[in-house]
Coordinates of N, CA, C and O in Angstrom, one line a residue:
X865 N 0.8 -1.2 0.0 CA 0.0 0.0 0.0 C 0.9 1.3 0.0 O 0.6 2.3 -0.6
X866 N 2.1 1.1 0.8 CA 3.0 2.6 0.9 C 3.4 2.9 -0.4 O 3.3 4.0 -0.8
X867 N 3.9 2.1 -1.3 CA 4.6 1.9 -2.3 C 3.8 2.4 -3.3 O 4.3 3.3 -4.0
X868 N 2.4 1.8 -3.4 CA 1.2 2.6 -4.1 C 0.9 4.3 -4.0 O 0.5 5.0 -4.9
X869 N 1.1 4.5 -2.8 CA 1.1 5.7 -2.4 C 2.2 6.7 -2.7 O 2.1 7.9 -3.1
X870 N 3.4 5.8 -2.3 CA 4.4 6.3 -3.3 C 4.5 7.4 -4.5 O 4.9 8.6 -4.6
X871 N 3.9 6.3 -5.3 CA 4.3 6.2 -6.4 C 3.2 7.3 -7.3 O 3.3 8.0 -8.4
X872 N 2.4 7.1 -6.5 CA 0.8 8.0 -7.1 C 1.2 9.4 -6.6 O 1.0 10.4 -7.4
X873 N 1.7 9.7 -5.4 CA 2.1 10.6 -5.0 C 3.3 11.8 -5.7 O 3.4 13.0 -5.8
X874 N 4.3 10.4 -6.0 CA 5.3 11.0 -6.7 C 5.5 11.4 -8.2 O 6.3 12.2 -8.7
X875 N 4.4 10.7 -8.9 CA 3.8 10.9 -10.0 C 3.2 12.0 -10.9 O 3.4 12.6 -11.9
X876 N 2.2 12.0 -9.5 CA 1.4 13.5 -9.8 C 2.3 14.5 -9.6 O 2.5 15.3 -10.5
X877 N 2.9 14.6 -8.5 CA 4.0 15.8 -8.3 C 4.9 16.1 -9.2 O 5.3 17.2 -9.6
X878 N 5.1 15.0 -9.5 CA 6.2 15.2 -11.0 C 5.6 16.0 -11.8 O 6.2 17.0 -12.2
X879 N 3.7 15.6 -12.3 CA 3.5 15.6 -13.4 C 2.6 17.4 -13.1 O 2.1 18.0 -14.0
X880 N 2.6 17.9 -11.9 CA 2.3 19.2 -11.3 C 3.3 20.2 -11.3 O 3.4 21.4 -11.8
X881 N 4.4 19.5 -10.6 CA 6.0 20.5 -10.4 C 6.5 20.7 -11.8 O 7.5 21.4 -11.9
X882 N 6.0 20.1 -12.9 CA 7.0 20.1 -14.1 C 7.5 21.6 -14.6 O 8.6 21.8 -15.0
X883 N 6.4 22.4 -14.4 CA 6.9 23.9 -14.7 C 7.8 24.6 -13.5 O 8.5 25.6 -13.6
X884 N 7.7 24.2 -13.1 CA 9.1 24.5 -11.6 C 10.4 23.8 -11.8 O 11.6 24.2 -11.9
X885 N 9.9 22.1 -12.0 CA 11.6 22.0 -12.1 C 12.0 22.7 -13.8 O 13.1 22.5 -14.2
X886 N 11.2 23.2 -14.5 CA 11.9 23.7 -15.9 C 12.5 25.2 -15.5 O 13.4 25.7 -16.2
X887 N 12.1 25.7 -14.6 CA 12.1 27.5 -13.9 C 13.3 26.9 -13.5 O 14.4 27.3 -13.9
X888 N 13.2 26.0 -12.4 CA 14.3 25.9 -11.4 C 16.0 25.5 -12.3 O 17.1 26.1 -12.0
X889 N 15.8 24.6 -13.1 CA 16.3 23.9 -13.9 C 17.4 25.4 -14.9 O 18.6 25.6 -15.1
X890 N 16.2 26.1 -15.3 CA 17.0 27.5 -16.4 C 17.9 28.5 -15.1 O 18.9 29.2 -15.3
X891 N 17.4 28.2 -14.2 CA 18.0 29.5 -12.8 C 19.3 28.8 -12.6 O 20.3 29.5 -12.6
X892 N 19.3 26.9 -12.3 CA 20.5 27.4 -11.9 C 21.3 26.8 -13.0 O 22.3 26.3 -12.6
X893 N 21.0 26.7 -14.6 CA 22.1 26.8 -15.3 C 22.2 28.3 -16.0 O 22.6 28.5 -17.2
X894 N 21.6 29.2 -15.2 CA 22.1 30.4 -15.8 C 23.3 30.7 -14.6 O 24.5 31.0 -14.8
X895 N 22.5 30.4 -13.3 CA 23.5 31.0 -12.3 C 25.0 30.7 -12.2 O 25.9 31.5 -11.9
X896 N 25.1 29.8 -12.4 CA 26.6 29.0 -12.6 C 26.6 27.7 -13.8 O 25.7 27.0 -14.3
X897 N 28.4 27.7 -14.2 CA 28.5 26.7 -15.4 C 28.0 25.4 -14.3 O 28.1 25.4 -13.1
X898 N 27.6 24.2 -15.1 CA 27.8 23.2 -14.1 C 26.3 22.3 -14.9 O 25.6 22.7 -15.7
X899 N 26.3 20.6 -14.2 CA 24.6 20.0 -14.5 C 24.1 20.8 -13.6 O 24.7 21.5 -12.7
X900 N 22.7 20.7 -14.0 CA 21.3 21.1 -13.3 C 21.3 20.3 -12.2 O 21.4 21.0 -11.2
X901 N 21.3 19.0 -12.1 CA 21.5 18.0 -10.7 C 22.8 17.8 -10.3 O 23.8 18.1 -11.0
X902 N 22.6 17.2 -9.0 CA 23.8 16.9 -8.4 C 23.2 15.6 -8.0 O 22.1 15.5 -7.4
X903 N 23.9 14.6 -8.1 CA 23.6 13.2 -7.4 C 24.7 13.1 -6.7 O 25.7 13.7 -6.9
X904 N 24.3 12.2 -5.3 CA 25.3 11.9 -4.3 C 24.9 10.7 -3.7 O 23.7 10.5 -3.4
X905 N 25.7 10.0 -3.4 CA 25.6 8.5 -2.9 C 25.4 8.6 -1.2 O 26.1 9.2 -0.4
X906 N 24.1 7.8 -0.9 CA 23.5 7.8 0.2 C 23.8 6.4 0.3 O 24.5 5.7 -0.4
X907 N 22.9 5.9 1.6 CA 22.6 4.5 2.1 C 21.3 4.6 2.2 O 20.6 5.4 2.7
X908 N 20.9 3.7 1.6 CA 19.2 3.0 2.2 C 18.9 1.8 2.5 O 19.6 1.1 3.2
X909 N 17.7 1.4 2.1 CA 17.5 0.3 2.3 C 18.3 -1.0 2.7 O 18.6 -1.6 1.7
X910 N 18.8 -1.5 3.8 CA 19.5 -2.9 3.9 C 20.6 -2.6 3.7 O 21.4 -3.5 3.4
X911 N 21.3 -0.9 3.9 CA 22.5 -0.5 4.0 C 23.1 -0.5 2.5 O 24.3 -0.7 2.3
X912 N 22.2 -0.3 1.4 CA 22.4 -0.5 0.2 C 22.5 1.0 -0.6 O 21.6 1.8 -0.7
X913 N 24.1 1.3 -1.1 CA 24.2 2.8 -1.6 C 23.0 2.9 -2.8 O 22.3 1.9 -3.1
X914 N 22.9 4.1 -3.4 CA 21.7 4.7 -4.3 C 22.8 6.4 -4.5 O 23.6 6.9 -3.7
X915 N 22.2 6.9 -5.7 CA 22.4 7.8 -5.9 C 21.1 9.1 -5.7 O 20.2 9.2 -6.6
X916 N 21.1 10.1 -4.4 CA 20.3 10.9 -4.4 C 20.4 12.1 -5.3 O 21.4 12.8 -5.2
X917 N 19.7 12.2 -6.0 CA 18.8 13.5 -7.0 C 18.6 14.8 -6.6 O 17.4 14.9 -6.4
X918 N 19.2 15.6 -6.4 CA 18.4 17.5 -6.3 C 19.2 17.9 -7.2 O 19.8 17.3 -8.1
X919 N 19.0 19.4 -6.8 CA 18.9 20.2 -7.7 C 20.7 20.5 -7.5 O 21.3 19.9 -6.6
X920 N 21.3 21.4 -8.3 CA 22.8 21.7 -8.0 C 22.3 22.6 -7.2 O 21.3 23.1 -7.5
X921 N 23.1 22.9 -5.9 CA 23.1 24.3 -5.6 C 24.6 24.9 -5.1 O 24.7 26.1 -4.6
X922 N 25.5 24.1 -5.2 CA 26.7 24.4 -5.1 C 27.5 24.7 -6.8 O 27.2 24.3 -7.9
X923 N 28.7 25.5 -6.3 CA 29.6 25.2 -7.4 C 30.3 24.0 -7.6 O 30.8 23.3 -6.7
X924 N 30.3 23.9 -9.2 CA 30.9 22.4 -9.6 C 31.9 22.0 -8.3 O 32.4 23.1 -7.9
X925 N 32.3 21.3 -7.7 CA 33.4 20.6 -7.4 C 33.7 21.0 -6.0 O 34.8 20.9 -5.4
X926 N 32.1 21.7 -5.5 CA 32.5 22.3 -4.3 C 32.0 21.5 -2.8 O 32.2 21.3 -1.7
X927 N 31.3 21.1 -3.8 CA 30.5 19.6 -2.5 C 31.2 18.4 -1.8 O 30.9 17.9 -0.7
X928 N 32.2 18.1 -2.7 CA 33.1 17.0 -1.7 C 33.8 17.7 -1.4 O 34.8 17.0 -1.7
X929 N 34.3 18.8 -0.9 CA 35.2 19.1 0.5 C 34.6 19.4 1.3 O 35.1 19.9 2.3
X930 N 33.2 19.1 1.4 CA 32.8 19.0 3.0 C 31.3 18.7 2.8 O 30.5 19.3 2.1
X931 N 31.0 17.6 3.6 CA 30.0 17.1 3.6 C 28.1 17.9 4.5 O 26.9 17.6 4.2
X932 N 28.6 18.9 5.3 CA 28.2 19.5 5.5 C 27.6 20.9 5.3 O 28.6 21.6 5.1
X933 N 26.4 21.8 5.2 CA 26.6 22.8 4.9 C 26.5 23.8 5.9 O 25.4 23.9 6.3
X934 N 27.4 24.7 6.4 CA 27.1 25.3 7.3 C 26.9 26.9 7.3 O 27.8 27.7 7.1
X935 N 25.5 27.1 7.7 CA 25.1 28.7 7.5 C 24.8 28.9 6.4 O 25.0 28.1 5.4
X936 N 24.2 30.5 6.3 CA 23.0 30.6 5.5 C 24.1 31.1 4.4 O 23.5 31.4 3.3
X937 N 25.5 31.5 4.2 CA 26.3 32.0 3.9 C 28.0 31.2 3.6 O 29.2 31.7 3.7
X938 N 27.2 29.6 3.3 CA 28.1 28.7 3.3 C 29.1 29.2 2.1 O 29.2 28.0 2.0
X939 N 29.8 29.6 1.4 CA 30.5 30.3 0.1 C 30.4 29.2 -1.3 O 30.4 29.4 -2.5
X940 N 30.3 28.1 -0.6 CA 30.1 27.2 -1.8 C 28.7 26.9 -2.5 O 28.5 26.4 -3.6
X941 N 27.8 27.4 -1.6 CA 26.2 27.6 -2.1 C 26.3 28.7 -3.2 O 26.8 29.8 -3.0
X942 N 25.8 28.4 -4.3 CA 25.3 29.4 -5.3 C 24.4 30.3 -4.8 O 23.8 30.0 -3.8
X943 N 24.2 31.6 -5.6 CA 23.0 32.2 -5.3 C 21.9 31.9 -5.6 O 21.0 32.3 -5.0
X944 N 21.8 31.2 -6.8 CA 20.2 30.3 -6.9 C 20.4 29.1 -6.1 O 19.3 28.6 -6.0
X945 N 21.4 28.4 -5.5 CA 21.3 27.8 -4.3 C 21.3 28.3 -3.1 O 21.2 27.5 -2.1
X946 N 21.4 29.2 -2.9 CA 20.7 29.7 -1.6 C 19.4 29.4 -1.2 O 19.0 28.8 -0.2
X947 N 18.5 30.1 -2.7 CA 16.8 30.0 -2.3 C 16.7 28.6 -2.5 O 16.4 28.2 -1.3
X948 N 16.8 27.5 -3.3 CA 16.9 26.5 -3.4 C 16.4 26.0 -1.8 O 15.4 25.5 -1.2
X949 N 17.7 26.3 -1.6 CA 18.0 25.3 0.1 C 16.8 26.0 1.0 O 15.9 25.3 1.5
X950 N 16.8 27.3 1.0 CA 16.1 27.5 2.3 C 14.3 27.4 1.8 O 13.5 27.7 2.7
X951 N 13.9 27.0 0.6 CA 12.6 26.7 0.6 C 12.9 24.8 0.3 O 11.9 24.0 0.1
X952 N 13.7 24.4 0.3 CA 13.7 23.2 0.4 C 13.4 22.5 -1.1 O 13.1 21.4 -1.4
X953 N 13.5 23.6 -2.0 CA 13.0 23.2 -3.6 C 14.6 22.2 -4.4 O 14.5 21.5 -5.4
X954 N 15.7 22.3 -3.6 CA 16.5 21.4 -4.1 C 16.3 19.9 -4.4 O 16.7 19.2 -5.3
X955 N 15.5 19.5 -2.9 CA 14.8 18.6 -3.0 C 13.7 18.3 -4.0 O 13.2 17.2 -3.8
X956 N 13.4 18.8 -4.8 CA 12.4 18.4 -5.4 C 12.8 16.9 -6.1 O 12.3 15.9 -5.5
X957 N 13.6 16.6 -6.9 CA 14.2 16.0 -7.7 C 14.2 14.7 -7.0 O 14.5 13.7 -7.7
X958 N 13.9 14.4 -5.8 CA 14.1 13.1 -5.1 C 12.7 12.3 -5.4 O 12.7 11.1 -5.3
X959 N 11.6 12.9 -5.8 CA 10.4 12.2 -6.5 C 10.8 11.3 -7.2 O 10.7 10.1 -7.0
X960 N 11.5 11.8 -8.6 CA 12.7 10.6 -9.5 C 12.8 9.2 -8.2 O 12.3 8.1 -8.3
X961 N 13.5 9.7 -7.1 CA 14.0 8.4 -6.5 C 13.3 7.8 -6.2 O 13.3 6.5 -6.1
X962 N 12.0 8.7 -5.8 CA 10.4 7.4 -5.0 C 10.1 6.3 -5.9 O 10.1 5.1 -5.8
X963 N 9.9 7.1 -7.1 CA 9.6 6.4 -8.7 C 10.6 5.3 -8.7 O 10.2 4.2 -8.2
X964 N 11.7 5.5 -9.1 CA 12.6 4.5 -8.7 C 12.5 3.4 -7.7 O 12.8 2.3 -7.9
X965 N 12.2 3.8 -6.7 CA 11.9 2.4 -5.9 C 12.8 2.7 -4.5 O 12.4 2.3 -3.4
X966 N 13.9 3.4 -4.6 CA 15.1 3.8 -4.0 C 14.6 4.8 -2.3 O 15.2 4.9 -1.3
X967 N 13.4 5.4 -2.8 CA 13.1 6.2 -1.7 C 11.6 6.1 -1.8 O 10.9 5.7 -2.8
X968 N 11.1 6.7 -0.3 CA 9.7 6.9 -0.2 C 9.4 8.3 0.1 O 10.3 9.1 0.2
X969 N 8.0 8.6 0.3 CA 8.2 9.9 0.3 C 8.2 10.6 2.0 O 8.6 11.7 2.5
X970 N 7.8 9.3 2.4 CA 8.3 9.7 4.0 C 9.0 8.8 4.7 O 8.8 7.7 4.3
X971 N 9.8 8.8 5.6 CA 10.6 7.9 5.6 C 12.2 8.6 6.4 O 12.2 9.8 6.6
X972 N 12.9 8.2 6.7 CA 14.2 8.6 7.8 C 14.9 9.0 6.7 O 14.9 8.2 5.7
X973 N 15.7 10.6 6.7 CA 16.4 11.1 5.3 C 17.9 10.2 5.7 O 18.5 9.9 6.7
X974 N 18.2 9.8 4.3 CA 18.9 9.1 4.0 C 20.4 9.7 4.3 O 20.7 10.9 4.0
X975 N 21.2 8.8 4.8 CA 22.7 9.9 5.4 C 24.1 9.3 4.2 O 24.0 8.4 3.3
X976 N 25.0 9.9 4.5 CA 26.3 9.6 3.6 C 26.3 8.0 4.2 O 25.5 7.4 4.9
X977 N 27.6 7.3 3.3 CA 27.8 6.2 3.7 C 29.0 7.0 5.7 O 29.0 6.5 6.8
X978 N 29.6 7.9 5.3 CA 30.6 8.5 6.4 C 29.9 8.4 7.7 O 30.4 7.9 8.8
X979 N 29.0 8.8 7.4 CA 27.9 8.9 9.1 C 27.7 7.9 9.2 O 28.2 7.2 10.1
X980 N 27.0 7.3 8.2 CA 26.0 5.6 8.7 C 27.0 5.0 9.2 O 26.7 4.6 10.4
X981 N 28.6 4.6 8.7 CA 29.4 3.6 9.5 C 29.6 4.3 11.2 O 30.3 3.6 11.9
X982 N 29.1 5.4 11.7 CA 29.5 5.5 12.6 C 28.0 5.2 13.6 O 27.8 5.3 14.8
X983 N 27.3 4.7 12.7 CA 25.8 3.9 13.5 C 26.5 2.7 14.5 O 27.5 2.0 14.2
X984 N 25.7 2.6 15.6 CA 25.4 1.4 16.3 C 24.5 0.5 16.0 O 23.4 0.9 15.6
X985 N 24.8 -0.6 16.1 CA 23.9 -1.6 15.9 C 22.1 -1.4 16.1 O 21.4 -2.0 15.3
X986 N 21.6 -0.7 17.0 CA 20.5 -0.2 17.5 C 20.4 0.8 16.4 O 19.3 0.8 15.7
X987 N 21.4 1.5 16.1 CA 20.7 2.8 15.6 C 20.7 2.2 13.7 O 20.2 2.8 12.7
X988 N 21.3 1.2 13.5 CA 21.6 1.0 11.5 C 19.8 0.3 11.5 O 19.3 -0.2 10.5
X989 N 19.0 0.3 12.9 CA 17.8 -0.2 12.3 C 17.2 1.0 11.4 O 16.2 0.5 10.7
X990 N 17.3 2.1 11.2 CA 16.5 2.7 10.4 C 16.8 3.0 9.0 O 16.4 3.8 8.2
X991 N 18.2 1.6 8.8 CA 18.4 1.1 7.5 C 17.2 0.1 7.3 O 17.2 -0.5 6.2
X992 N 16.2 -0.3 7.9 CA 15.4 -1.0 7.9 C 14.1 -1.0 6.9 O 13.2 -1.8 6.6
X993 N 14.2 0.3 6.5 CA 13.1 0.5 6.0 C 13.3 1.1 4.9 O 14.5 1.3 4.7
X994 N 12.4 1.6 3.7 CA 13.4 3.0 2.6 C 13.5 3.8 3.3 O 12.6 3.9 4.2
X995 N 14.2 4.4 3.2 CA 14.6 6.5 3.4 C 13.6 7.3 3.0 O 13.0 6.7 2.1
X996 N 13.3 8.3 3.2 CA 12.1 9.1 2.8 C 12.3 10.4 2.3 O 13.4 10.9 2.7
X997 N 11.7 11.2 1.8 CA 11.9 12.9 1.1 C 12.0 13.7 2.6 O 12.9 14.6 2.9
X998 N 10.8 13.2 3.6 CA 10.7 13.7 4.4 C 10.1 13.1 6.1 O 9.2 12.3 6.4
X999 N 11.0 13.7 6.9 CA 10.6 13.0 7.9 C 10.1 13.7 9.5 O 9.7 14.9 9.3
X1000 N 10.1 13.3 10.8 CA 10.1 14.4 11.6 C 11.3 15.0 12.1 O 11.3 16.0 12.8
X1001 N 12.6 13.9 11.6 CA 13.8 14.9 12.0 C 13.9 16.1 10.8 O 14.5 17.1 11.2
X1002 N 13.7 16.1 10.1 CA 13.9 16.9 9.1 C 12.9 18.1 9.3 O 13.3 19.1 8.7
X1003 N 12.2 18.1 9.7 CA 10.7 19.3 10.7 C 11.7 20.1 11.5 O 12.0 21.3 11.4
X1004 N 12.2 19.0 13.0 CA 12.6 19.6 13.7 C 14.3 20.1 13.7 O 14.9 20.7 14.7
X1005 N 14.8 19.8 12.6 CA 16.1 20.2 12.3 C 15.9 21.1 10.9 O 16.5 20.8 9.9
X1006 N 15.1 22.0 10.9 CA 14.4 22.6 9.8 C 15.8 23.5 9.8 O 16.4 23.0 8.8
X1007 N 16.6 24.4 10.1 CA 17.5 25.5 10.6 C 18.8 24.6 11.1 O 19.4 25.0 12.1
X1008 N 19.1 23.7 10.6 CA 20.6 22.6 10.6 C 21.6 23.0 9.8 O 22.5 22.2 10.0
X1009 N 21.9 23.8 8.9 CA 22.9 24.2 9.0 C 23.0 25.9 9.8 O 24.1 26.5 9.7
X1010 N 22.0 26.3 10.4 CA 22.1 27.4 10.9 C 22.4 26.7 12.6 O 22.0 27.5 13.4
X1011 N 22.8 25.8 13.0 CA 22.9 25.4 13.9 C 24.4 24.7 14.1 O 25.1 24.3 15.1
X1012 N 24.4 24.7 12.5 CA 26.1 24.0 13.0 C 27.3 25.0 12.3 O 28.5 24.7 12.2
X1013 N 26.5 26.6 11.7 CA 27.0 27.6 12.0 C 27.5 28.4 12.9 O 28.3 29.3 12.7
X1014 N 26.8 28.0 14.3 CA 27.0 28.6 15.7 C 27.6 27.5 16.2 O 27.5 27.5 17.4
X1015 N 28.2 26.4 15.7 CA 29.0 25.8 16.5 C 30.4 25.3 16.3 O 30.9 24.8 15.3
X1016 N 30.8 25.5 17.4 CA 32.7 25.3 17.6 C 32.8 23.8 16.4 O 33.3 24.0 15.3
X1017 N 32.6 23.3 16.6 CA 33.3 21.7 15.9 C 32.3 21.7 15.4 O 31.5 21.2 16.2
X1018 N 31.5 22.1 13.9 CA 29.9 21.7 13.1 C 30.0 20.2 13.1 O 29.1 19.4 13.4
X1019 N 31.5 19.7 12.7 CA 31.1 18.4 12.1 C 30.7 17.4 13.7 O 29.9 16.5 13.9
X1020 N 31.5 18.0 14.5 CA 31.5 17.0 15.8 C 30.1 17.5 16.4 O 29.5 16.7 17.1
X1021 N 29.6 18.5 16.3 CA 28.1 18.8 16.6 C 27.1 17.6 16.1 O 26.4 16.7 16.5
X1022 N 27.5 18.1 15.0 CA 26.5 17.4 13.8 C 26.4 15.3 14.2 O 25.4 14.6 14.1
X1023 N 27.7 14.8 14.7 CA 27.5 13.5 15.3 C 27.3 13.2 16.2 O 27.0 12.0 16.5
X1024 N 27.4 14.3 17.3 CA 27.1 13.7 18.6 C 25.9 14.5 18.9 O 25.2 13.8 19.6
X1025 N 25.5 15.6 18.6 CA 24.2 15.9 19.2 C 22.9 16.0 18.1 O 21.8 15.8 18.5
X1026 N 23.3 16.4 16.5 CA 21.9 16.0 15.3 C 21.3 14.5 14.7 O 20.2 14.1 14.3
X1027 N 22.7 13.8 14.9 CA 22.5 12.2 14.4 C 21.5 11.5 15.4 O 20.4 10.9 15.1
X1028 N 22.2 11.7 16.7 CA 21.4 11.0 17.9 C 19.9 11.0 17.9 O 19.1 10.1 17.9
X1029 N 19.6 12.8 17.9 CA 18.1 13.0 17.7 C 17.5 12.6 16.5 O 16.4 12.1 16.7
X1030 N 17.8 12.5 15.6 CA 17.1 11.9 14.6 C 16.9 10.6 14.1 O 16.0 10.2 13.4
X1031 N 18.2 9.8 14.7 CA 17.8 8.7 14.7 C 16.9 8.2 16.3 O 16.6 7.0 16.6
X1032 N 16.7 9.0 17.0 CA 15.6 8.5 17.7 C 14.3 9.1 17.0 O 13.2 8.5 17.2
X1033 N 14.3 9.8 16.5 CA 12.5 10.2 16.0 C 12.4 9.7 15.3 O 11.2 9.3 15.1
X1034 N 13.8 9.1 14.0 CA 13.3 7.6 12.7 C 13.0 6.6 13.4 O 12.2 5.9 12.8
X1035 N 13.5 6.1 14.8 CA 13.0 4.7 15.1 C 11.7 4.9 16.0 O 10.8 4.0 16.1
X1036 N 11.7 6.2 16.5 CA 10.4 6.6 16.5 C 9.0 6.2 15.6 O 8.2 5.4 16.1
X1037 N 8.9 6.4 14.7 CA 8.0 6.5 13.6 C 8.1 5.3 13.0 O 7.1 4.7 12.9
X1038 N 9.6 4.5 12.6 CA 9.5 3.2 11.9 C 8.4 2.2 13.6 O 7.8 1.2 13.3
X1039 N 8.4 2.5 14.7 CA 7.3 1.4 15.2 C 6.0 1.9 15.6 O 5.2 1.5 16.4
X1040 N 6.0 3.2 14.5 CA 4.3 3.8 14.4 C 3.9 3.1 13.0 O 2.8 2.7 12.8
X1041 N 4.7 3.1 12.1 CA 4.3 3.3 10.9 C 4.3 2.1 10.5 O 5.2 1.3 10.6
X1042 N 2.7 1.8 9.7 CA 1.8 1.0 9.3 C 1.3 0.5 8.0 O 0.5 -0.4 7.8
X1043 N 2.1 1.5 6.9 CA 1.9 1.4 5.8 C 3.1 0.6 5.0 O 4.0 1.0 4.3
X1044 N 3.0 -0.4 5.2 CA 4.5 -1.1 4.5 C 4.4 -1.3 3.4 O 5.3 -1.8 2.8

């Protein structure tokens, strides 16, 4: 039934957003040389890499030196990736992945392979399930890189105090959730 829902869900959106991702699509290959997407290798399912889909919002070659983005004034964020990020329209492009099979639309957001190896056994259960577009850590970490802006160590922030919470509100939900 989730899968159905999925897919119907991800479908229509596609087939509603199409004049956005074509707007979004002209903005940021005017803004910078570079693709329109950026794919990046997550974990999902059963600890299984996948390539995630958005929009570019960095410059070419600026994303693997740091896995993080921090503040609203990261230098490597483009200026049409700026708005991007802070309405969350980068994401659009992960519908492609529901379609795909690879993601759901709700669901624990899918992390680097970097982070996941530093899961505990307790916590790699929310490889259990697919990954989702959206979830409630992703609500309540709405302002996450403005949080690992104001802090001394972002990246050591980012594992000992954003990972923890969110993987408790994904294992949260994976023993609410009923739509398999």
């Amino acid at each position: 039934m989730k899968r159905l829902i999925d897919v119907t869900g991800a479908g229509v959106g596609l087939l509603l957003l199409l004049p956005v991702f074509v707007l979004i699509a002209v903005a940021v290959a005017i803004d910078t040389k570079g693709p329109v997407f950026f794919k990046q290798q997550r974990v999902g399912l059963n600890m299984r890499d996948f390539h995630l889909l958005k929009f570019r919002t960095m410059c070419v070659h600026q994303a693997t030196s740091c896995l993080l983005t921090i503040g609203n004034k990261d230098q490597r964020v483009t200026r049409v990736g700026y708005w991007l990020r802070k309405y969350k329209l980068d994401e659009l492009p992960q519908l492609f992945n529901v379609l795909r099979g690879e993601m759901s639309l709700v669901g624990p957001r899918p992390e680097v392979r970097k982070y996941v190896n530093l899961y505990d056994e307790q916590q790699r259960y929310v490889l259990s399930i697919k990954p989702g577009i959206t979830d409630w850590a992703s609500v309540e970490f709405y302002n996450e890189s403005e949080l690992l802006a104001h802090a001394e160590d972002p990246e050591n922030y980012y594992i000992r105090r954003i990972i923890p919470v969110k993987i408790s509100q994904n294992l949260k939900y994976i023993a609410k959730h009923d739509l398999s």
